[in-house]
CSV table of C-alpha atoms in Angstrom, one decimal:
chain,number,residue,atom,x,y,z
A,16,UNK,CA,-89.3,94.7,119.4
A,17,UNK,CA,-89.4,98.5,119.7
A,18,UNK,CA,-90.8,99.9,116.5
A,19,UNK,CA,-88.7,102.8,115.1
A,20,UNK,CA,-90.5,103.1,111.9
A,21,UNK,CA,-91.8,106.5,110.9
A,22,UNK,CA,-94.2,107.1,108.0
A,23,UNK,CA,-92.1,109.3,105.8
A,24,UNK,CA,-89.2,111.7,105.6
A,25,UNK,CA,-91.3,114.6,107.0
A,26,UNK,CA,-92.0,112.6,110.2
A,27,UNK,CA,-88.4,111.5,110.3
A,28,UNK,CA,-87.2,115.1,110.3
A,29,UNK,CA,-89.7,116.4,112.9
A,30,UNK,CA,-87.9,118.6,115.4
A,31,UNK,CA,-85.1,119.8,113.2
A,32,UNK,CA,-84.8,123.6,113.9
A,33,UNK,CA,-82.6,126.4,112.6
A,34,UNK,CA,-79.3,126.7,114.3
A,35,UNK,CA,-79.0,123.0,115.0
A,36,UNK,CA,-75.9,120.8,114.5
A,37,UNK,CA,-76.4,117.9,112.1
A,38,UNK,CA,-74.3,114.9,111.1
A,39,UNK,CA,-74.8,113.6,107.6
A,40,UNK,CA,-73.3,110.3,106.4
A,41,UNK,CA,-71.7,109.7,103.0
A,42,UNK,CA,-68.4,110.0,101.2
A,43,UNK,CA,-68.7,112.3,98.2
A,44,UNK,CA,-72.1,111.4,96.9
A,45,UNK,CA,-71.8,107.8,97.9
A,46,UNK,CA,-74.1,106.7,100.7
A,47,UNK,CA,-75.6,110.2,101.4
A,48,UNK,CA,-79.0,110.6,103.0
A,49,UNK,CA,-80.7,111.9,99.9
A,50,UNK,CA,-84.2,112.0,101.2
A,51,UNK,CA,-83.3,113.8,104.4
A,52,UNK,CA,-81.3,116.4,102.5
A,53,UNK,CA,-84.3,117.1,100.3
A,54,UNK,CA,-86.5,117.4,103.3
A,55,UNK,CA,-84.2,119.8,105.1
A,56,UNK,CA,-84.2,122.0,102.0
A,57,UNK,CA,-88.0,121.9,101.9
A,58,UNK,CA,-88.2,122.7,105.6
A,59,UNK,CA,-86.0,125.8,105.0
A,60,UNK,CA,-84.2,125.5,108.4
A,61,UNK,CA,-81.1,127.6,108.3
A,62,UNK,CA,-78.0,128.6,110.3
A,63,UNK,CA,-77.2,124.9,110.3
A,64,UNK,CA,-73.8,123.4,111.3
A,65,UNK,CA,-73.3,120.4,109.1
A,66,UNK,CA,-70.8,117.7,110.0
A,67,UNK,CA,-70.1,115.6,106.9
A,68,UNK,CA,-66.9,114.3,105.2
A,69,UNK,CA,-67.7,116.4,102.0
A,70,UNK,CA,-70.1,119.1,101.0
A,71,UNK,CA,-71.7,117.6,97.9
A,72,UNK,CA,-71.6,119.0,94.4
A,73,UNK,CA,-73.3,122.2,93.2
A,74,UNK,CA,-76.6,120.6,92.5
A,75,UNK,CA,-76.7,117.5,94.7
A,76,UNK,CA,-76.0,116.4,98.2
A,77,UNK,CA,-75.2,119.1,100.7
A,78,UNK,CA,-74.7,121.4,97.7
A,79,UNK,CA,-78.5,121.7,97.7
A,80,UNK,CA,-78.5,123.3,101.2
A,81,UNK,CA,-75.6,125.6,100.2
A,82,UNK,CA,-77.6,126.9,97.2
A,83,UNK,CA,-80.4,127.9,99.6
A,84,UNK,CA,-77.9,129.3,102.2
A,85,UNK,CA,-79.1,127.1,104.9
A,86,UNK,CA,-75.6,126.1,106.1
A,87,UNK,CA,-73.7,128.5,108.4
A,88,UNK,CA,-70.8,126.2,109.3
A,89,UNK,CA,-69.5,123.2,107.4
A,90,UNK,CA,-67.2,120.7,109.2
A,91,UNK,CA,-65.6,118.4,106.7
A,92,UNK,CA,-62.3,116.9,105.6
A,93,UNK,CA,-62.5,117.7,101.9
A,94,UNK,CA,-64.8,120.1,100.1
A,95,UNK,CA,-63.7,120.3,96.5
A,96,UNK,CA,-65.9,120.0,93.4
A,97,UNK,CA,-68.4,122.6,94.5
A,98,UNK,CA,-68.2,126.1,93.0
A,99,UNK,CA,-71.0,127.6,95.2
A,100,UNK,CA,-69.2,126.3,98.3
A,101,UNK,CA,-66.0,128.0,97.1
A,102,UNK,CA,-67.9,131.3,96.5
A,103,UNK,CA,-69.5,131.3,100.0
A,104,UNK,CA,-66.3,130.3,101.7
A,105,UNK,CA,-64.2,133.0,100.0
A,106,UNK,CA,-66.9,135.7,100.6
A,107,UNK,CA,-67.0,134.7,104.3
A,108,UNK,CA,-70.7,133.8,104.2
A,109,UNK,CA,-69.8,130.2,105.1
A,110,UNK,CA,-67.6,129.2,108.0
A,111,UNK,CA,-65.6,126.1,107.2
A,112,UNK,CA,-63.7,123.8,109.6
A,113,UNK,CA,-61.4,121.4,107.8
A,114,UNK,CA,-60.3,118.5,109.9
A,115,UNK,CA,-58.4,115.3,109.1
A,116,UNK,CA,-60.7,112.5,107.8
A,117,UNK,CA,-59.6,110.0,110.4
A,118,UNK,CA,-60.1,112.5,113.2
A,119,UNK,CA,-63.6,113.3,111.7
A,120,UNK,CA,-64.5,109.7,111.8
A,121,UNK,CA,-63.2,109.1,115.3
A,122,UNK,CA,-64.9,112.3,116.7
A,123,UNK,CA,-68.2,110.7,115.4
A,124,UNK,CA,-67.3,107.3,116.8
A,125,UNK,CA,-66.3,108.9,120.2
A,126,UNK,CA,-69.7,110.6,120.4
A,127,UNK,CA,-71.4,107.3,119.7
A,128,UNK,CA,-69.3,105.6,122.3
A,129,UNK,CA,-69.5,108.1,125.1
A,130,UNK,CA,-65.8,108.9,124.9
A,131,UNK,CA,-65.5,112.7,125.4
A,132,UNK,CA,-62.0,113.0,123.8
A,133,UNK,CA,-59.1,111.1,122.5
A,134,UNK,CA,-55.5,111.5,121.3
A,135,UNK,CA,-54.4,111.2,117.7
A,136,UNK,CA,-51.1,111.9,116.0
A,137,UNK,CA,-52.9,113.3,112.9
A,138,UNK,CA,-52.3,117.0,112.4
A,139,UNK,CA,-49.6,117.4,115.0
A,140,UNK,CA,-47.1,120.1,114.0
A,141,UNK,CA,-49.6,121.5,111.4
A,142,UNK,CA,-52.1,124.3,111.7
A,143,UNK,CA,-54.7,121.7,112.7
A,144,UNK,CA,-52.9,121.4,116.0
A,145,UNK,CA,-52.8,125.1,116.7
A,146,UNK,CA,-54.4,125.9,120.1
A,147,UNK,CA,-55.0,122.2,120.9
A,148,UNK,CA,-53.6,120.3,123.9
A,149,UNK,CA,-50.8,117.9,122.9
A,150,UNK,CA,-49.1,115.1,124.7
A,151,UNK,CA,-46.4,112.6,124.1
A,152,UNK,CA,-47.1,108.9,124.1
A,153,UNK,CA,-44.4,106.3,123.3
A,154,UNK,CA,-42.1,109.0,122.0
A,155,UNK,CA,-44.6,110.5,119.6
A,156,UNK,CA,-46.7,113.6,119.8
A,157,UNK,CA,-50.5,113.5,119.7
A,158,UNK,CA,-53.3,116.0,119.7
A,159,UNK,CA,-56.3,115.9,122.0
A,160,UNK,CA,-59.5,115.9,119.9
A,161,UNK,CA,-63.1,116.0,121.2
A,162,UNK,CA,-66.2,114.0,120.4
A,163,UNK,CA,-68.7,115.9,118.4
A,164,UNK,CA,-71.9,117.1,120.0
A,165,UNK,CA,-74.9,117.1,117.6
A,166,UNK,CA,-78.6,117.3,117.6
A,167,UNK,CA,-79.5,115.0,114.7
A,168,UNK,CA,-77.6,112.4,112.7
A,169,UNK,CA,-78.9,111.5,109.3
A,170,UNK,CA,-77.7,108.3,107.8
A,171,UNK,CA,-78.4,106.2,104.8
A,172,UNK,CA,-78.3,102.4,104.8
A,173,UNK,CA,-79.1,99.7,102.2
A,174,UNK,CA,-81.4,97.6,104.3
A,175,UNK,CA,-83.0,98.1,107.6
A,176,UNK,CA,-85.8,96.7,109.7
A,177,UNK,CA,-88.5,98.3,111.9
A,178,UNK,CA,-86.3,97.8,115.0
A,179,UNK,CA,-83.7,100.1,113.4
A,180,UNK,CA,-81.2,97.4,112.6
A,181,UNK,CA,-79.1,98.5,109.6
A,182,UNK,CA,-77.0,96.9,106.9
A,183,UNK,CA,-74.9,99.0,104.5
A,184,UNK,CA,-73.7,98.2,101.0
A,185,UNK,CA,-70.2,98.5,99.5
A,186,UNK,CA,-68.4,101.7,100.2
A,187,UNK,CA,-71.7,103.5,100.8
A,188,UNK,CA,-71.1,102.4,104.4
A,189,UNK,CA,-68.3,105.0,105.1
A,190,UNK,CA,-69.3,107.5,107.9
A,191,UNK,CA,-72.8,106.2,108.2
A,192,UNK,CA,-72.3,103.6,111.0
A,193,UNK,CA,-70.0,106.0,112.9
A,194,UNK,CA,-72.7,108.7,113.0
A,195,UNK,CA,-75.4,106.3,114.3
A,196,UNK,CA,-76.1,107.1,117.9
A,197,UNK,CA,-73.6,110.0,117.8
A,198,UNK,CA,-76.3,112.7,118.0
A,199,UNK,CA,-79.3,113.1,120.2
A,200,UNK,CA,-81.6,111.6,117.5
A,201,UNK,CA,-80.4,109.3,114.7
A,202,UNK,CA,-82.6,109.1,111.6
A,203,UNK,CA,-81.9,106.3,109.2
A,204,UNK,CA,-83.2,106.1,105.7
A,205,UNK,CA,-83.0,102.8,103.9
A,206,UNK,CA,-83.4,101.6,100.3
A,207,UNK,CA,-85.3,98.6,101.6
A,208,UNK,CA,-87.3,98.6,104.9
A,209,UNK,CA,-88.0,95.0,105.9
A,210,UNK,CA,-90.1,93.4,108.7
A,211,UNK,CA,-88.4,92.5,111.9
A,212,UNK,CA,-87.0,89.0,111.8
A,213,UNK,CA,-86.1,89.2,108.1
A,214,UNK,CA,-82.5,90.3,108.5
A,215,UNK,CA,-79.9,87.8,109.7
A,216,UNK,CA,-78.7,89.0,113.2
A,217,UNK,CA,-75.2,87.9,112.1
A,218,UNK,CA,-75.2,90.3,109.3
A,219,UNK,CA,-76.4,93.5,111.1
A,220,UNK,CA,-73.8,96.3,110.9
A,221,UNK,CA,-75.6,98.7,113.3
A,222,UNK,CA,-77.9,97.4,116.0
A,223,UNK,CA,-81.2,99.3,116.3
A,224,UNK,CA,-80.3,100.7,119.7
A,225,UNK,CA,-78.3,103.4,117.9
A,226,UNK,CA,-81.3,104.5,115.7
A,227,UNK,CA,-84.4,106.4,116.8
A,228,UNK,CA,-86.2,106.7,113.5
A,229,UNK,CA,-86.2,104.7,110.4
A,230,UNK,CA,-88.0,105.1,107.1
A,231,UNK,CA,-88.2,103.7,103.6
A,232,UNK,CA,-86.5,106.2,101.3
A,233,UNK,CA,-87.8,107.0,97.8
A,234,UNK,CA,-86.6,108.1,94.4
A,235,UNK,CA,-82.9,107.5,95.1
A,236,UNK,CA,-80.7,109.0,92.4
A,237,UNK,CA,-77.4,107.5,93.7
A,238,UNK,CA,-75.4,109.8,91.5
A,239,UNK,CA,-71.8,108.8,90.5
A,240,UNK,CA,-69.4,111.7,91.0
A,241,UNK,CA,-66.4,110.3,89.0
A,242,UNK,CA,-67.6,107.7,86.5
A,243,UNK,CA,-64.4,105.9,85.7
A,244,UNK,CA,-64.2,102.8,83.5
A,245,UNK,CA,-61.4,100.5,82.4
A,246,UNK,CA,-59.7,101.2,79.1
A,247,UNK,CA,-57.4,98.9,77.2
A,248,UNK,CA,-54.4,101.2,77.7
A,249,UNK,CA,-53.2,101.7,81.3
A,250,UNK,CA,-56.5,100.1,82.4
A,251,UNK,CA,-57.1,99.6,86.1
B,265,UNK,CA,-35.1,112.0,79.9
B,266,UNK,CA,-37.4,112.9,82.8
B,267,UNK,CA,-39.9,110.2,83.6
B,268,UNK,CA,-43.6,110.7,82.7
B,269,UNK,CA,-46.2,109.9,85.4
B,270,UNK,CA,-46.6,106.3,84.3
B,271,UNK,CA,-42.9,105.7,84.6
B,272,UNK,CA,-42.8,107.3,88.1
B,273,UNK,CA,-45.7,104.9,89.0
B,274,UNK,CA,-43.8,102.0,87.5
B,275,UNK,CA,-40.7,102.8,89.5
B,276,UNK,CA,-42.7,103.1,92.7
B,277,UNK,CA,-44.3,99.8,92.1
B,278,UNK,CA,-40.9,98.2,92.7
B,279,UNK,CA,-41.2,99.3,96.3
B,280,UNK,CA,-44.4,97.3,96.8
B,281,UNK,CA,-43.5,94.0,98.4
B,282,UNK,CA,-45.2,90.7,98.8
B,283,UNK,CA,-47.8,90.7,101.6
B,284,UNK,CA,-48.1,94.5,101.8
B,285,UNK,CA,-51.4,96.4,102.5
B,286,UNK,CA,-51.0,99.6,100.5
B,287,UNK,CA,-52.9,102.9,100.5
B,288,UNK,CA,-52.7,104.9,97.3
B,289,UNK,CA,-53.3,108.6,97.1
B,290,UNK,CA,-55.0,110.4,94.3
B,291,UNK,CA,-53.1,111.1,91.1
B,292,UNK,CA,-49.8,109.4,90.2
B,293,UNK,CA,-50.1,107.0,93.2
B,294,UNK,CA,-53.3,105.6,91.9
B,295,UNK,CA,-51.4,104.5,88.8
B,296,UNK,CA,-49.0,102.4,90.8
B,297,UNK,CA,-51.5,99.6,91.0
B,298,UNK,CA,-51.1,99.0,87.3
B,299,UNK,CA,-47.5,98.1,87.6
B,300,UNK,CA,-47.3,95.9,90.7
B,301,UNK,CA,-45.7,92.5,89.9
B,302,UNK,CA,-48.4,89.8,89.3
B,303,UNK,CA,-46.5,87.1,91.2
B,304,UNK,CA,-46.8,88.9,94.6
B,305,UNK,CA,-49.8,89.3,96.8
B,306,UNK,CA,-50.8,92.9,97.6
B,307,UNK,CA,-54.0,94.4,98.8
B,308,UNK,CA,-55.0,98.0,98.2
B,309,UNK,CA,-56.8,99.9,100.9
B,310,UNK,CA,-58.9,102.9,100.1
B,311,UNK,CA,-59.7,105.0,103.1
B,312,UNK,CA,-63.4,105.4,102.2
B,313,UNK,CA,-63.8,101.8,103.2
B,314,UNK,CA,-62.5,99.0,101.1
B,315,UNK,CA,-59.6,96.5,101.3
B,316,UNK,CA,-59.0,94.5,98.2
B,317,UNK,CA,-59.7,97.2,95.7
B,318,UNK,CA,-59.7,96.1,92.1
B,319,UNK,CA,-59.4,97.9,88.8
B,320,UNK,CA,-62.0,100.3,87.4
B,321,UNK,CA,-65.1,98.6,86.1
B,322,UNK,CA,-65.9,97.8,82.5
B,323,UNK,CA,-68.3,100.2,81.0
B,324,UNK,CA,-71.8,99.4,82.0
B,325,UNK,CA,-70.7,97.7,85.3
B,326,UNK,CA,-70.3,100.9,87.4
B,327,UNK,CA,-71.8,100.7,90.8
B,328,UNK,CA,-72.7,104.0,92.6
B,329,UNK,CA,-72.1,102.2,95.9
B,330,UNK,CA,-68.6,101.2,95.1
B,331,UNK,CA,-66.0,104.0,94.8
B,332,UNK,CA,-62.5,104.8,95.9
B,333,UNK,CA,-61.3,107.8,97.9
B,334,UNK,CA,-61.0,109.8,94.7
B,335,UNK,CA,-64.8,109.2,94.2
B,336,UNK,CA,-64.0,107.1,91.1
B,337,UNK,CA,-66.0,104.0,90.4
B,338,UNK,CA,-64.0,100.8,91.2
B,339,UNK,CA,-64.4,97.1,91.6
B,340,UNK,CA,-63.8,94.7,94.5
B,341,UNK,CA,-61.5,91.7,94.1
B,342,UNK,CA,-62.4,88.3,95.5
B,343,UNK,CA,-61.6,88.4,99.2
B,344,UNK,CA,-62.3,92.1,99.5
B,345,UNK,CA,-63.9,93.7,102.6
B,346,UNK,CA,-65.9,96.8,103.2
B,347,UNK,CA,-65.8,98.7,106.5
B,348,UNK,CA,-66.7,102.1,108.0
B,349,UNK,CA,-64.5,105.2,108.1
B,350,UNK,CA,-63.5,104.8,111.8
B,351,UNK,CA,-62.3,101.2,111.1
B,352,UNK,CA,-60.6,102.4,108.0
B,353,UNK,CA,-58.5,104.9,110.0
B,354,UNK,CA,-57.9,102.2,112.7
B,355,UNK,CA,-56.1,100.4,109.9
B,356,UNK,CA,-54.1,103.5,109.1
B,357,UNK,CA,-53.5,105.0,112.5
B,358,UNK,CA,-52.9,101.6,114.0
B,359,UNK,CA,-50.1,101.0,111.5
B,360,UNK,CA,-51.8,97.9,109.9
B,361,UNK,CA,-51.3,99.5,106.5
B,362,UNK,CA,-47.7,98.8,105.4
B,363,UNK,CA,-47.1,101.4,102.7
B,364,UNK,CA,-48.6,104.8,101.9
B,365,UNK,CA,-47.9,106.4,98.5
B,366,UNK,CA,-49.0,110.0,98.1
B,367,UNK,CA,-48.4,113.1,96.1
B,368,UNK,CA,-46.9,116.3,97.5
B,369,UNK,CA,-46.4,120.0,96.6
B,370,UNK,CA,-43.3,120.3,98.8
B,371,UNK,CA,-41.1,118.0,100.8
B,372,UNK,CA,-38.4,119.2,103.2
B,373,UNK,CA,-35.0,117.7,103.9
B,374,UNK,CA,-36.2,116.8,107.4
B,375,UNK,CA,-39.1,114.8,106.0
B,376,UNK,CA,-41.8,117.4,106.4
B,377,UNK,CA,-44.5,117.3,103.7
B,378,UNK,CA,-46.9,119.9,102.4
B,379,UNK,CA,-49.7,118.8,100.1
B,380,UNK,CA,-53.0,120.2,101.1
B,381,UNK,CA,-53.1,124.0,101.1
B,382,UNK,CA,-51.8,127.0,99.2
B,383,UNK,CA,-52.5,130.2,101.0
B,384,UNK,CA,-54.7,132.6,99.0
B,385,UNK,CA,-56.1,129.8,96.9
B,386,UNK,CA,-59.3,127.8,97.5
B,387,UNK,CA,-58.5,125.2,100.1
B,388,UNK,CA,-60.2,121.9,99.4
B,389,UNK,CA,-59.1,120.1,102.6
B,390,UNK,CA,-56.6,117.5,103.7
B,391,UNK,CA,-58.9,114.5,103.4
B,392,UNK,CA,-57.1,111.5,104.9
B,393,UNK,CA,-53.6,112.8,104.2
B,394,UNK,CA,-52.8,114.0,107.7
B,395,UNK,CA,-53.9,110.8,109.3
B,396,UNK,CA,-51.9,108.8,106.7
B,397,UNK,CA,-48.6,110.7,107.1
B,398,UNK,CA,-48.8,110.9,110.8
B,399,UNK,CA,-49.0,107.2,111.3
B,400,UNK,CA,-47.5,105.3,108.3
B,401,UNK,CA,-44.1,103.7,108.9
B,402,UNK,CA,-43.4,103.7,105.1
B,403,UNK,CA,-44.3,106.7,103.1
B,404,UNK,CA,-43.3,107.2,99.5
B,405,UNK,CA,-43.9,110.5,97.9
B,406,UNK,CA,-44.6,110.5,94.1
B,407,UNK,CA,-44.2,113.9,92.5
B,408,UNK,CA,-42.4,116.0,89.9
B,409,UNK,CA,-39.1,117.4,91.0
B,410,UNK,CA,-40.1,120.9,90.2
B,411,UNK,CA,-43.4,122.7,90.1
B,412,UNK,CA,-45.0,124.3,87.0
B,413,UNK,CA,-43.0,127.5,87.6
B,414,UNK,CA,-39.8,125.5,87.5
B,415,UNK,CA,-39.1,125.9,91.3
B,416,UNK,CA,-37.8,123.0,93.3
B,417,UNK,CA,-40.2,121.0,95.4
B,418,UNK,CA,-37.4,119.4,97.4
B,419,UNK,CA,-36.6,122.2,99.9
B,420,UNK,CA,-34.5,123.0,103.0
B,421,UNK,CA,-37.8,123.7,104.7
B,422,UNK,CA,-41.4,123.7,103.4
B,423,UNK,CA,-42.9,127.1,102.6
B,424,UNK,CA,-46.5,125.9,102.4
B,425,UNK,CA,-48.7,124.8,105.4
B,426,UNK,CA,-47.6,121.4,106.5
B,427,UNK,CA,-49.5,118.1,106.2
B,428,UNK,CA,-47.1,116.2,108.5
B,429,UNK,CA,-43.7,116.6,110.2
B,430,UNK,CA,-40.6,114.5,109.7
B,431,UNK,CA,-42.5,111.6,108.1
B,432,UNK,CA,-41.3,111.2,104.5
B,433,UNK,CA,-38.5,108.6,104.0
B,434,UNK,CA,-38.5,108.2,100.2
B,435,UNK,CA,-39.3,110.3,97.2
B,436,UNK,CA,-39.7,109.2,93.5
B,437,UNK,CA,-39.7,112.1,91.1
B,438,UNK,CA,-39.5,112.4,87.4
B,439,UNK,CA,-35.7,112.9,87.8
B,440,UNK,CA,-34.6,110.7,90.7
B,441,UNK,CA,-35.2,108.3,93.6
B,442,UNK,CA,-34.2,109.9,96.9
B,443,UNK,CA,-34.1,108.9,100.5
B,444,UNK,CA,-34.7,111.4,103.3
B,445,UNK,CA,-32.6,111.0,106.4
B,446,UNK,CA,-30.1,113.0,108.6
B,447,UNK,CA,-31.7,116.2,107.5
B,448,UNK,CA,-30.8,115.8,103.8
B,449,UNK,CA,-32.0,114.3,100.5
B,450,UNK,CA,-29.8,111.3,99.5
B,451,UNK,CA,-29.7,110.6,95.8
B,452,UNK,CA,-30.2,106.9,95.2
B,453,UNK,CA,-31.0,106.6,91.5
B,454,UNK,CA,-31.4,108.9,88.6
B,455,UNK,CA,-33.9,108.7,85.7
B,456,UNK,CA,-32.3,107.2,82.5
B,457,UNK,CA,-30.3,109.9,80.8
B,458,UNK,CA,-30.7,112.5,83.6
B,459,UNK,CA,-27.4,113.9,84.9
B,460,UNK,CA,-26.5,114.5,88.5
B,461,UNK,CA,-26.0,118.1,87.7
B,462,UNK,CA,-29.6,118.4,86.4
B,463,UNK,CA,-30.8,116.8,89.7
B,464,UNK,CA,-28.7,119.2,91.8
B,465,UNK,CA,-30.0,122.2,89.9
B,466,UNK,CA,-33.6,121.0,90.5
B,467,UNK,CA,-33.0,120.4,94.3
B,468,UNK,CA,-33.1,123.4,96.6
B,469,UNK,CA,-32.5,121.5,99.8
B,470,UNK,CA,-29.3,119.7,100.9
B,471,UNK,CA,-28.6,116.9,98.4
B,472,UNK,CA,-26.1,114.2,99.2
B,473,UNK,CA,-24.6,112.6,96.1
B,474,UNK,CA,-22.8,109.3,96.6
B,475,UNK,CA,-19.9,108.4,94.3
B,476,UNK,CA,-22.1,105.9,92.4
B,477,UNK,CA,-25.6,106.9,91.3
B,478,UNK,CA,-27.1,104.2,89.1
B,479,UNK,CA,-29.9,104.8,86.6
B,480,UNK,CA,-33.3,103.5,87.6
B,481,UNK,CA,-33.9,99.9,86.7
B,482,UNK,CA,-37.0,99.1,84.7
């Protein structure tokens, strides 16, 4: 088995430089690579282009890198719940590209799969389609969208082994599998790193071939953005 | 009497049929799950990666790894499945999801919808809305008939940036149920006690009123 294990997050992030394009998994604060984000903040690399569905909240997730002005361009589908983001966006300090969520996922998936571009109906006839090639298939208009090109992909999984095989948990899976192997180097952080042979091959979500570095994460906060519980009235 | 948001959700729940896979948007659409008949089988899809979404958890049972697209903590029902975002949108784009229910800021009489951006205001993004409206065969819009300023949200053409073109077929508002076809809003039902005149006054686009317009059934 090829051993993908690195000692710690510092080793995992080796080679990240200012100006690079990074993919980061997660939906809201669910399934985000917490350790990698902290390390990127510590490294102080800036002028980053970040591809992630959301941009964190003011004091967590990618919000941390916004606080320190390390992000130049944010590519996301939804960026609410972040006052510092709003300030930087309105002042023009931060460039923002908003793209439909399914298109975002598929642009990651296409990069993973070696598909340079694909057609999707999402956004046709809206400002998302402006300047893009369009084409009719089966009587319906579609937009040509391109695979992302990125330097590093940072993902978070529940369990992984030293071969880089990954298993995700619940809805913390989200964009993480689609970003594996979608950049030149994929770094996976896991809540539990287990020896090769421990994981059932039938249960692996992402085979290790898509992962270059894996490490055991530490001190996960796993914050809940919208804690919502059932009440007796109109519960559910 | 105009309906409140729970009553709008209750009326929309009647559109949810046995065997449907349903995607619910944020806001009033989320409430629809509360009112679906218990004698039919329906599965709710949330685009962040779950099919078979259950109710909110009881206090103390929240799981940070289990949320809906509104980032709220949820539960998974027996038979639920988790999946990645690309697969989630394969379900949506591939028309495997039977019904999409979402909110809107404006709907036009040709079925155009605007629900993601107000020029000059902070833009939060479209999330999955553009993918949903571009592909769904059945889209129901849940919204108030007029905005906070009292202006109609059912227009001859949208003034806000579009989310999708020619896609909305049905609208349930606090005043009425309407179908969108042949470049017009067709009045189907009115909220209990709401007059046709009130609905006409609140509708800027072309409104077709048949000779009989029943009140909504509970």
